[in-house]
Every structure is written in C-alpha cells, then in structure tokens.
Amino acid sequence: MNEQSSGQAASAVRSAAVTVDVPAKINPHLGVGDARADGYHALSTVYQSISLYDTITVERREEPGIELSVSGEGAGILPTCDENLAARAAKLMAIYGGVEPAVRLHLNKRIPVAGGLAGGSADAAAALVACSRLWGIEIGDAELHRLAAGLGSDVPFCLKGGTAVGSGRGEELRHVDSLGTWHWVVATTDMQISTPECFKEVDRLREDGIGRFSSDVEPIVQAFEAGVGAEELAHLLVNDMEAAAVSLRPQLASLMHGGLAEGALAAHVSGSGPTVLFLASDMKHSVALARRLRMRGGARSIHLARGPVPGPAA
Ligand code: C5P
C-alpha cells in the first residue's frame, strides 16, 4: 500500500457521525470496605449490564469546541456544559489522540438519571468509544481502561459490559462468563441520594457497629457462571449500601416491601440508590410484576430489564 492509499484508508475510518448504545449497570453484589487514604472506599462488587440504554451520537462540527445536547428522561436536569462526564470523556479522547475537539454530542437518555444505575458513567464510556471511532483514533484496551478509570470508578465496567467482578475502588475488573439471563423490574423514585453522602452514611453506621464488609463475591460469581435460576439468585444478592440508603431515605423500605408483597423474589437497592430492583422469576413474571407495581403506585417510573447484556464496545 503506498502512502496515498494508506492515507485514504485512514480517512475512510473517520466517519461523519457515530452512534453508540450503552447499557445501565447494576451491582448484584456490592461489598463496601473501609474508606481509603484517598477518600474512596475499597469495593468488592459484581457488576452486570442490564437492557436499559442511553444512545450517544457524535458528529463533527466546523468550529472547535464540544457541544452537548440531551433528550429523553431527565434531560432538563443534566448539565450540558463541561461538567457533563460525556463531554469530559470527549475532551480526554481528543487530547489522547492529538485531535482538535470539534464535536457535537447528543445524548438520548433512557437510563433513569441519578438512580444508582451509572447512567452518567455509561454516557462517558459511550463517548470514549464513539469519539475514538469518529476521529479514527487507535487505542488499546489498557489505555482506554486508564482514560475510563480517570473519569470515574464505574466507567471501566461501563465500557466492558456483561458481568464482571470489580475491586479496588471498582475500576479493577475481572470478566465473568455468565450463563443465564435474569429479569428485573426497575422502580425509580423521586428521592435523591448523592453517592458520596451514601458512602459517608455507610461509614457512620459502621462506627455504630451496624453492617460489615461483604468481601466474598464467589458465591454469586459461581451462581452466574452456573446459570442458576432466579429463585436461587434471590438469596445471593448483597448490597452493603442498602442500610445506608434506607437510613437516609426511610421511604425506600416501603417501596421494597410493596414489591415483595406483589410477588418479587427479591428487592435490591441499586448501587447507592434510590432506584430499587425487583427480581422476577422469568420474563412473564416481570411483566405481571411491573403491572402490579404500577397499579400500587409509590414509584416515579417502572421499567423492565434483563441482564446481562453486552457493553458499548461489543
Ligand atoms: O469514582 P466516582 O467519581 O464515580 O465516585 C464518586 C464519589 O463516590 C467519590 O467522590 C467518592 O466520594 C465516592 N466513592 C467512594 N468509593 C468508591 C467509589 C466512589 O467513596 N469506591
């Protein structure tokens, strides 16, 4: 291949617009250890992607700068300036690739905002993937992981998707080959819980002797690898942040009890909340459970989701 044709090949890789779908994450196991010297908490977690997606579209623009627009759920409350994690991800990728950041990002949000489903981290992961494709930047897995970890603890997993064990502050990942599909009803609420506030509440409760670090992820990892039924999985769900979330927003407890009364196999706070996940036995059960939860009221919105699903780079 001569220089001219290799140049043509390189420009052919750069597209005018790229669209990437990215799933939300849940933590079927979320073990929280002590606060570290850097302020982060040691985590021993299992992440799983579920079928609630945001879509990011990136396209070139003539003028330099990053422009961001948002549509869909929570569009009005998300920052559209440089504070937005997706815009920061685009800027990081431009710096890494040595290209001028002249790009328009559009986020179509279907992942409930500020719910403990890592919507912001998912958007950042998708922005890294989409911008590298738009600008034809060759980047290896290790470098992509490093950029993602710099944006947030959940961003590396959001790049990968599927099922993975997370350690460190959540950014060190080990892939898990999960054999089954599990069905969830996702109930969002109007209560707001900030992630740092919830971690502080975990620390406070621990000082009072409440709660301990659930560091052993192996039982649930083996269950995912074996493809156990939902009834078995229901007994293995762990969230060390759940007591803290309920302590901060006691109304969460009545939502959780309501779902169990309607037949959910388990009620599980998603991450630091306030979204609650209800485990169903299969898809048919999840549809019926969602209908009953909508009639019961008490949630802001009810969604159906299955997991695991592949991540944005798949
Ligand atoms: O990593 P990320 O920016 O998403 O974290 C948001 C906040 O959540 C951190 O500033 C920290 O207060 C808290 N956090 C923590 N331990 C972790 C992850 C997050 O204390 N492992």
mmCIF file of C-alpha atoms and ligand atoms in Angstrom:
data_model
loop_
_atom_site.group_PDB
_atom_site.id
_atom_site.type_symbol
_atom_site.label_atom_id
_atom_site.label_comp_id
_atom_site.label_asym_id
_atom_site.label_seq_id
_atom_site.Cartn_x
_atom_site.Cartn_y
_atom_site.Cartn_z
ATOM 1 C CA MET A 1 0.000 0.000 0.000
ATOM 2 C CA ASN A 2 1.502 3.402 -0.938
ATOM 3 C CA GLU A 3 1.336 6.499 1.233
ATOM 4 C CA GLN A 4 -1.590 7.958 -0.630
ATOM 5 C CA SER A 5 -3.751 4.853 -0.377
ATOM 6 C CA SER A 6 -2.900 4.336 3.304
ATOM 7 C CA GLY A 7 -3.948 7.970 3.880
ATOM 8 C CA GLN A 8 -7.220 7.250 2.106
ATOM 9 C CA ALA A 9 -7.729 4.175 4.281
ATOM 10 C CA ALA A 10 -7.145 6.245 7.422
ATOM 11 C CA SER A 11 -9.639 8.919 6.372
ATOM 12 C CA ALA A 12 -12.175 6.235 5.441
ATOM 13 C CA VAL A 13 -12.066 5.057 9.094
ATOM 14 C CA ARG A 14 -13.046 8.547 10.253
ATOM 15 C CA SER A 15 -16.806 8.867 9.865
ATOM 16 C CA ALA A 16 -19.068 11.905 9.815
ATOM 17 C CA ALA A 17 -21.207 10.632 12.690
ATOM 18 C CA VAL A 18 -21.110 7.681 15.069
ATOM 19 C CA THR A 19 -23.934 6.329 17.232
ATOM 20 C CA VAL A 20 -23.350 4.051 20.229
ATOM 21 C CA ASP A 21 -25.897 2.425 22.552
ATOM 22 C CA VAL A 22 -24.736 1.871 26.107
ATOM 23 C CA PRO A 23 -26.471 -0.118 28.856
ATOM 24 C CA ALA A 24 -27.067 0.723 32.522
ATOM 25 C CA LYS A 25 -25.321 -1.307 35.223
ATOM 26 C CA ILE A 26 -26.478 -2.901 38.409
ATOM 27 C CA ASN A 27 -24.443 -4.426 41.260
ATOM 28 C CA PRO A 28 -25.958 -7.795 42.242
ATOM 29 C CA HIS A 29 -23.184 -7.877 44.879
ATOM 30 C CA LEU A 30 -21.900 -4.605 46.334
ATOM 31 C CA GLY A 31 -19.439 -5.071 49.192
ATOM 32 C CA VAL A 32 -18.130 -1.817 50.678
ATOM 33 C CA GLY A 33 -14.938 -1.816 52.744
ATOM 34 C CA ASP A 34 -13.262 0.939 54.724
ATOM 35 C CA ALA A 35 -12.540 4.414 53.397
ATOM 36 C CA ARG A 36 -9.014 4.560 51.955
ATOM 37 C CA ALA A 37 -6.476 7.343 52.379
ATOM 38 C CA ASP A 38 -7.630 8.849 49.040
ATOM 39 C CA GLY A 39 -11.224 9.064 50.295
ATOM 40 C CA TYR A 40 -12.521 6.236 48.094
ATOM 41 C CA HIS A 41 -13.872 3.038 49.618
ATOM 42 C CA ALA A 42 -12.443 -0.387 48.839
ATOM 43 C CA LEU A 43 -15.085 -2.309 46.893
ATOM 44 C CA SER A 44 -15.704 -5.969 46.291
ATOM 45 C CA THR A 45 -18.515 -5.937 43.781
ATOM 46 C CA VAL A 46 -20.113 -7.787 40.896
ATOM 47 C CA TYR A 47 -21.331 -5.575 38.090
ATOM 48 C CA GLN A 48 -23.872 -6.574 35.485
ATOM 49 C CA SER A 49 -25.195 -4.635 32.469
ATOM 50 C CA ILE A 50 -28.964 -4.564 32.010
ATOM 51 C CA SER A 51 -31.112 -3.733 28.999
ATOM 52 C CA LEU A 52 -31.845 -0.056 29.717
ATOM 53 C CA TYR A 53 -29.905 2.018 27.202
ATOM 54 C CA ASP A 54 -28.724 5.543 26.553
ATOM 55 C CA THR A 55 -27.762 6.396 22.986
ATOM 56 C CA ILE A 56 -24.965 8.803 22.168
ATOM 57 C CA THR A 57 -24.451 10.304 18.721
ATOM 58 C CA VAL A 58 -21.269 12.222 17.988
ATOM 59 C CA GLU A 59 -20.657 14.247 14.840
ATOM 60 C CA ARG A 60 -18.014 16.614 13.596
ATOM 61 C CA ARG A 61 -18.612 20.318 13.628
ATOM 62 C CA GLU A 62 -16.687 23.020 11.828
ATOM 63 C CA GLU A 63 -15.895 25.227 14.827
ATOM 64 C CA PRO A 64 -13.633 23.989 17.613
ATOM 65 C CA GLY A 65 -15.292 23.047 20.895
ATOM 66 C CA ILE A 66 -17.604 20.426 22.363
ATOM 67 C CA GLU A 67 -21.331 20.987 22.071
ATOM 68 C CA LEU A 68 -23.710 18.772 24.053
ATOM 69 C CA SER A 69 -27.465 18.331 23.867
ATOM 70 C CA VAL A 70 -29.659 15.937 25.829
ATOM 71 C CA SER A 71 -33.099 14.493 25.169
ATOM 72 C CA GLY A 72 -35.223 11.911 26.966
ATOM 73 C CA GLU A 73 -35.596 11.073 30.636
ATOM 74 C CA GLY A 74 -34.096 13.729 32.942
ATOM 75 C CA ALA A 75 -32.989 15.933 30.019
ATOM 76 C CA GLY A 76 -33.840 19.091 31.943
ATOM 77 C CA ILE A 77 -31.701 18.342 34.983
ATOM 78 C CA LEU A 78 -28.434 17.184 33.423
ATOM 79 C CA PRO A 79 -25.557 19.617 32.908
ATOM 80 C CA THR A 80 -24.840 20.254 29.213
ATOM 81 C CA CYS A 81 -21.533 22.054 29.813
ATOM 82 C CA ASP A 82 -18.019 20.729 30.512
ATOM 83 C CA GLU A 83 -19.239 19.328 33.834
ATOM 84 C CA ASN A 84 -21.064 16.575 31.979
ATOM 85 C CA LEU A 85 -18.995 13.385 32.158
ATOM 86 C CA ALA A 86 -19.634 12.579 28.470
ATOM 87 C CA ALA A 87 -18.213 15.972 27.419
ATOM 88 C CA ARG A 88 -15.185 15.400 29.664
ATOM 89 C CA ALA A 89 -14.723 11.963 28.064
ATOM 90 C CA ALA A 90 -14.789 13.513 24.552
ATOM 91 C CA LYS A 91 -12.182 16.058 25.612
ATOM 92 C CA LEU A 92 -9.933 13.365 27.109
ATOM 93 C CA MET A 93 -10.131 11.300 23.916
ATOM 94 C CA ALA A 94 -9.242 14.376 21.809
ATOM 95 C CA ILE A 95 -6.198 15.046 23.997
ATOM 96 C CA TYR A 96 -5.173 11.374 23.834
ATOM 97 C CA GLY A 97 -5.493 11.289 20.030
ATOM 98 C CA GLY A 98 -3.966 14.734 19.496
ATOM 99 C CA VAL A 99 -7.012 15.962 17.556
ATOM 100 C CA GLU A 100 -8.940 19.227 17.760
ATOM 101 C CA PRO A 101 -12.090 18.659 19.858
ATOM 102 C CA ALA A 102 -14.653 19.941 17.345
ATOM 103 C CA VAL A 103 -17.628 17.748 18.040
ATOM 104 C CA ARG A 104 -21.332 17.765 18.687
ATOM 105 C CA LEU A 105 -22.574 15.156 21.200
ATOM 106 C CA HIS A 106 -26.183 14.221 21.558
ATOM 107 C CA LEU A 107 -27.390 12.022 24.428
ATOM 108 C CA ASN A 108 -30.769 10.344 24.199
ATOM 109 C CA LYS A 109 -31.394 9.210 27.765
ATOM 110 C CA ARG A 110 -33.471 6.230 28.737
ATOM 111 C CA ILE A 111 -31.377 5.186 31.748
ATOM 112 C CA PRO A 112 -33.059 6.806 34.761
ATOM 113 C CA VAL A 113 -30.926 9.749 35.926
ATOM 114 C CA ALA A 114 -29.215 9.823 39.341
ATOM 115 C CA GLY A 115 -30.617 6.449 40.302
ATOM 116 C CA GLY A 116 -27.633 4.252 41.097
ATOM 117 C CA LEU A 117 -27.675 2.781 37.567
ATOM 118 C CA ALA A 118 -24.462 4.532 36.424
ATOM 119 C CA GLY A 119 -26.160 6.486 33.628
ATOM 120 C CA GLY A 120 -23.518 9.247 33.716
ATOM 121 C CA SER A 121 -20.674 6.709 33.733
ATOM 122 C CA ALA A 122 -22.318 4.804 30.867
ATOM 123 C CA ASP A 123 -22.548 8.011 28.818
ATOM 124 C CA ALA A 124 -18.861 8.721 29.469
ATOM 125 C CA ALA A 125 -17.891 5.195 28.370
ATOM 126 C CA ALA A 126 -20.002 5.557 25.225
ATOM 127 C CA ALA A 127 -18.456 8.971 24.482
ATOM 128 C CA LEU A 128 -14.941 7.448 24.665
ATOM 129 C CA VAL A 129 -15.922 4.686 22.241
ATOM 130 C CA ALA A 130 -17.865 6.948 19.869
ATOM 131 C CA CYS A 131 -15.217 9.693 19.718
ATOM 132 C CA SER A 132 -12.363 7.244 19.137
ATOM 133 C CA ARG A 133 -14.340 5.859 16.168
ATOM 134 C CA LEU A 134 -15.300 9.327 14.878
ATOM 135 C CA TRP A 135 -11.710 10.535 14.933
ATOM 136 C CA GLY A 136 -10.181 7.215 13.821
ATOM 137 C CA ILE A 137 -8.032 7.064 16.977
ATOM 138 C CA GLU A 138 -6.329 3.721 17.517
ATOM 139 C CA ILE A 139 -6.389 2.999 21.234
ATOM 140 C CA GLY A 140 -5.599 -0.250 23.023
ATOM 141 C CA ASP A 141 -7.708 -1.774 25.786
ATOM 142 C CA ALA A 142 -5.256 -0.813 28.545
ATOM 143 C CA GLU A 143 -5.166 2.852 27.527
ATOM 144 C CA LEU A 144 -8.942 3.000 27.099
ATOM 145 C CA HIS A 145 -9.313 1.498 30.571
ATOM 146 C CA ARG A 146 -6.903 4.111 32.005
ATOM 147 C CA LEU A 147 -8.878 7.005 30.479
ATOM 148 C CA ALA A 148 -12.146 5.470 31.716
ATOM 149 C CA ALA A 149 -10.844 4.990 35.278
ATOM 150 C CA GLY A 150 -9.770 8.645 35.350
ATOM 151 C CA LEU A 151 -13.378 9.652 34.641
ATOM 152 C CA GLY A 152 -14.987 7.591 37.412
ATOM 153 C CA SER A 153 -14.896 4.282 39.271
ATOM 154 C CA ASP A 154 -17.785 2.724 37.265
ATOM 155 C CA VAL A 155 -16.682 3.915 33.815
ATOM 156 C CA PRO A 156 -14.281 0.989 33.090
ATOM 157 C CA PHE A 157 -17.087 -1.524 33.671
ATOM 158 C CA CYS A 158 -19.477 0.542 31.548
ATOM 159 C CA LEU A 159 -17.001 0.171 28.664
ATOM 160 C CA LYS A 160 -16.926 -3.616 29.016
ATOM 161 C CA GLY A 161 -20.491 -4.570 29.910
ATOM 162 C CA GLY A 162 -21.654 -8.131 30.568
ATOM 163 C CA THR A 163 -20.783 -9.381 34.049
ATOM 164 C CA ALA A 164 -17.558 -8.623 35.943
ATOM 165 C CA VAL A 165 -16.068 -8.607 39.410
ATOM 166 C CA GLY A 166 -14.893 -5.119 40.423
ATOM 167 C CA SER A 167 -12.238 -4.436 43.064
ATOM 168 C CA GLY A 168 -10.028 -1.515 44.070
ATOM 169 C CA ARG A 169 -12.464 1.418 44.017
ATOM 170 C CA GLY A 170 -14.473 -0.536 41.415
ATOM 171 C CA GLU A 171 -12.179 0.072 38.453
ATOM 172 C CA GLU A 172 -10.173 -3.194 38.587
ATOM 173 C CA LEU A 173 -12.166 -5.738 36.610
ATOM 174 C CA ARG A 174 -12.294 -9.490 36.152
ATOM 175 C CA HIS A 175 -14.673 -10.752 33.469
ATOM 176 C CA VAL A 176 -17.280 -13.360 34.482
ATOM 177 C CA ASP A 177 -18.814 -15.749 31.928
ATOM 178 C CA SER A 178 -22.432 -15.603 32.915
ATOM 179 C CA LEU A 179 -24.618 -18.400 31.563
ATOM 180 C CA GLY A 180 -28.163 -17.220 32.119
ATOM 181 C CA THR A 181 -30.494 -14.272 31.678
ATOM 182 C CA TRP A 182 -32.264 -12.736 34.673
ATOM 183 C CA HIS A 183 -35.296 -10.463 34.622
ATOM 184 C CA TRP A 184 -35.755 -7.353 36.712
ATOM 185 C CA VAL A 185 -38.386 -4.737 37.344
ATOM 186 C CA VAL A 186 -36.657 -1.412 37.894
ATOM 187 C CA ALA A 187 -38.532 1.096 40.077
ATOM 188 C CA THR A 188 -37.208 4.662 40.108
ATOM 189 C CA THR A 189 -38.168 7.143 42.797
ATOM 190 C CA ASP A 190 -38.207 10.897 43.322
ATOM 191 C CA MET A 191 -35.971 10.614 46.383
ATOM 192 C CA GLN A 192 -32.452 11.836 45.777
ATOM 193 C CA ILE A 193 -29.361 10.249 47.273
ATOM 194 C CA SER A 194 -25.892 11.503 46.430
ATOM 195 C CA THR A 195 -23.304 8.747 46.111
ATOM 196 C CA PRO A 196 -20.708 10.394 48.436
ATOM 197 C CA GLU A 197 -23.453 11.028 51.009
ATOM 198 C CA CYS A 198 -24.423 7.356 50.948
ATOM 199 C CA PHE A 199 -20.790 6.214 51.364
ATOM 200 C CA LYS A 200 -20.487 8.567 54.384
ATOM 201 C CA GLU A 201 -23.628 7.054 55.869
ATOM 202 C CA VAL A 202 -22.100 3.568 55.476
ATOM 203 C CA ASP A 203 -19.064 4.832 57.479
ATOM 204 C CA ARG A 204 -21.308 6.376 60.125
ATOM 205 C CA LEU A 205 -23.352 3.189 60.577
ATOM 206 C CA ARG A 206 -20.154 1.115 60.809
ATOM 207 C CA GLU A 207 -18.927 3.375 63.645
ATOM 208 C CA ASP A 208 -22.166 2.426 65.436
ATOM 209 C CA GLY A 209 -21.413 -1.247 64.778
ATOM 210 C CA ILE A 210 -24.038 -1.602 62.015
ATOM 211 C CA GLY A 211 -23.058 -3.535 58.892
ATOM 212 C CA ARG A 212 -19.844 -5.167 57.753
ATOM 213 C CA PHE A 213 -17.793 -5.563 54.580
ATOM 214 C CA SER A 214 -19.241 -8.356 52.395
ATOM 215 C CA SER A 215 -15.959 -9.047 50.646
ATOM 216 C CA ASP A 216 -16.674 -12.553 49.317
ATOM 217 C CA VAL A 217 -18.139 -12.364 45.812
ATOM 218 C CA GLU A 218 -17.521 -16.037 44.959
ATOM 219 C CA PRO A 219 -20.997 -17.416 45.816
ATOM 220 C CA ILE A 220 -22.741 -15.082 43.362
ATOM 221 C CA VAL A 221 -19.963 -15.351 40.757
ATOM 222 C CA GLN A 222 -20.364 -19.141 40.782
ATOM 223 C CA ALA A 223 -24.133 -18.737 40.541
ATOM 224 C CA PHE A 224 -23.786 -16.558 37.425
ATOM 225 C CA GLU A 225 -21.276 -18.977 35.904
ATOM 226 C CA ALA A 226 -23.629 -21.893 36.582
ATOM 227 C CA GLY A 227 -26.674 -20.025 35.262
ATOM 228 C CA VAL A 228 -28.772 -20.660 38.390
ATOM 229 C CA GLY A 229 -32.490 -19.918 38.469
ATOM 230 C CA ALA A 230 -33.792 -16.605 39.777
ATOM 231 C CA GLU A 231 -35.080 -18.236 42.991
ATOM 232 C CA GLU A 232 -31.511 -19.198 43.878
ATOM 233 C CA LEU A 233 -30.056 -15.853 42.787
ATOM 234 C CA ALA A 234 -32.549 -14.069 45.041
ATOM 235 C CA HIS A 235 -30.741 -15.426 48.125
ATOM 236 C CA LEU A 236 -27.328 -14.296 46.921
ATOM 237 C CA LEU A 237 -27.955 -10.591 46.259
ATOM 238 C CA VAL A 238 -25.898 -8.338 48.565
ATOM 239 C CA ASN A 239 -25.706 -4.576 48.941
ATOM 240 C CA ASP A 240 -23.673 -3.108 51.814
ATOM 241 C CA MET A 241 -25.046 0.344 50.891
ATOM 242 C CA GLU A 242 -28.672 -0.690 51.277
ATOM 243 C CA ALA A 243 -28.937 0.013 55.025
ATOM 244 C CA ALA A 244 -27.317 3.416 54.480
ATOM 245 C CA ALA A 245 -29.687 4.280 51.613
ATOM 246 C CA VAL A 246 -32.704 3.258 53.715
ATOM 247 C CA SER A 247 -31.327 5.154 56.715
ATOM 248 C CA LEU A 248 -31.085 8.314 54.553
ATOM 249 C CA ARG A 249 -34.464 7.765 52.831
ATOM 250 C CA PRO A 250 -36.648 5.565 55.058
ATOM 251 C CA GLN A 251 -39.476 5.673 52.467
ATOM 252 C CA LEU A 252 -37.372 3.283 50.362
ATOM 253 C CA ALA A 253 -38.283 0.486 52.779
ATOM 254 C CA SER A 254 -41.994 0.749 51.979
ATOM 255 C CA LEU A 255 -41.302 0.618 48.228
ATOM 256 C CA MET A 256 -39.175 -2.504 48.768
ATOM 257 C CA HIS A 257 -41.792 -4.186 50.963
ATOM 258 C CA GLY A 258 -44.500 -3.275 48.439
ATOM 259 C CA GLY A 259 -42.625 -5.068 45.646
ATOM 260 C CA LEU A 260 -42.113 -8.154 47.802
ATOM 261 C CA ALA A 261 -45.810 -8.133 48.704
ATOM 262 C CA GLU A 262 -46.596 -8.091 44.959
ATOM 263 C CA GLY A 263 -44.527 -11.240 44.447
ATOM 264 C CA ALA A 264 -40.968 -10.099 43.669
ATOM 265 C CA LEU A 265 -38.375 -12.768 44.524
ATOM 266 C CA ALA A 266 -36.110 -10.091 45.986
ATOM 267 C CA ALA A 267 -35.942 -6.323 46.456
ATOM 268 C CA HIS A 268 -32.447 -4.868 45.981
ATOM 269 C CA VAL A 269 -31.347 -1.231 46.141
ATOM 270 C CA SER A 270 -29.352 -0.389 43.006
ATOM 271 C CA GLY A 271 -25.872 0.874 43.966
ATOM 272 C CA SER A 272 -26.306 3.828 46.311
ATOM 273 C CA GLY A 273 -29.972 4.118 45.299
ATOM 274 C CA PRO A 274 -32.602 5.385 45.218
ATOM 275 C CA THR A 275 -33.650 3.032 42.387
ATOM 276 C CA VAL A 276 -34.970 -0.336 43.599
ATOM 277 C CA LEU A 277 -34.560 -3.541 41.579
ATOM 278 C CA PHE A 278 -37.107 -6.319 41.901
ATOM 279 C CA LEU A 279 -36.054 -9.770 40.758
ATOM 280 C CA ALA A 280 -38.649 -11.752 38.790
ATOM 281 C CA SER A 281 -38.652 -15.490 38.051
ATOM 282 C CA ASP A 282 -38.832 -15.011 34.263
ATOM 283 C CA MET A 283 -39.966 -12.517 31.644
ATOM 284 C CA LYS A 284 -43.671 -13.327 32.042
ATOM 285 C CA HIS A 285 -43.415 -12.806 35.792
ATOM 286 C CA SER A 286 -41.571 -9.489 35.292
ATOM 287 C CA VAL A 287 -44.354 -8.171 33.029
ATOM 288 C CA ALA A 288 -47.032 -9.126 35.599
ATOM 289 C CA LEU A 289 -44.969 -7.735 38.483
ATOM 290 C CA ALA A 290 -44.422 -4.429 36.662
ATOM 291 C CA ARG A 291 -48.165 -4.113 36.060
ATOM 292 C CA ARG A 292 -48.917 -4.735 39.740
ATOM 293 C CA LEU A 293 -46.253 -2.250 40.868
ATOM 294 C CA ARG A 294 -47.639 0.443 38.534
ATOM 295 C CA MET A 295 -51.121 -0.078 39.988
ATOM 296 C CA ARG A 296 -49.775 0.025 43.527
ATOM 297 C CA GLY A 297 -48.050 3.413 42.982
ATOM 298 C CA GLY A 298 -45.156 4.823 45.006
ATOM 299 C CA ALA A 299 -42.541 4.725 42.234
ATOM 300 C CA ARG A 300 -41.684 7.506 39.757
ATOM 301 C CA SER A 301 -41.371 5.061 36.865
ATOM 302 C CA ILE A 302 -41.283 1.318 36.327
ATOM 303 C CA HIS A 303 -39.120 -0.361 33.677
ATOM 304 C CA LEU A 304 -38.492 -3.916 32.555
ATOM 305 C CA ALA A 305 -34.895 -5.016 32.073
ATOM 306 C CA ARG A 306 -32.916 -8.200 31.557
ATOM 307 C CA GLY A 307 -29.269 -8.907 32.128
ATOM 308 C CA PRO A 308 -26.540 -9.455 31.378
ATOM 309 C CA VAL A 309 -26.234 -7.637 28.026
ATOM 310 C CA PRO A 310 -23.018 -6.689 26.168
ATOM 311 C CA GLY A 311 -21.384 -3.282 26.626
ATOM 312 C CA PRO A 312 -20.961 -0.494 24.073
ATOM 313 C CA ALA A 313 -17.671 -1.655 22.612
ATOM 314 C CA ALA A 314 -19.076 -5.092 21.682
HETATM 315 O O1 C5P B 1 -15.491 7.458 41.104
HETATM 316 P P1 C5P B 1 -16.664 8.382 41.120
HETATM 317 O O2 C5P B 1 -16.307 9.772 40.682
HETATM 318 O O3 C5P B 1 -17.849 7.858 40.374
HETATM 319 O O4 C5P B 1 -17.114 8.481 42.643
HETATM 320 C C1 C5P B 1 -17.996 9.461 43.115
HETATM 321 C C2 C5P B 1 -17.832 9.594 44.621
HETATM 322 O O5 C5P B 1 -18.318 8.408 45.260
HETATM 323 C C3 C5P B 1 -16.404 9.738 45.084
HETATM 324 O O6 C5P B 1 -16.006 11.098 45.105
HETATM 325 C C4 C5P B 1 -16.461 9.166 46.489
HETATM 326 O O7 C5P B 1 -16.985 10.111 47.399
HETATM 327 C C5 C5P B 1 -17.485 8.064 46.357
HETATM 328 N N1 C5P B 1 -16.870 6.747 46.107
HETATM 329 C C6 C5P B 1 -16.257 6.078 47.160
HETATM 330 N N2 C5P B 1 -15.683 4.855 46.936
HETATM 331 C C7 C5P B 1 -15.739 4.271 45.721
HETATM 332 C C8 C5P B 1 -16.366 4.923 44.637
HETATM 333 C C9 C5P B 1 -16.932 6.163 44.881
HETATM 334 O O8 C5P B 1 -16.207 6.583 48.301
HETATM 335 N N3 C5P B 1 -15.194 3.071 45.545
#
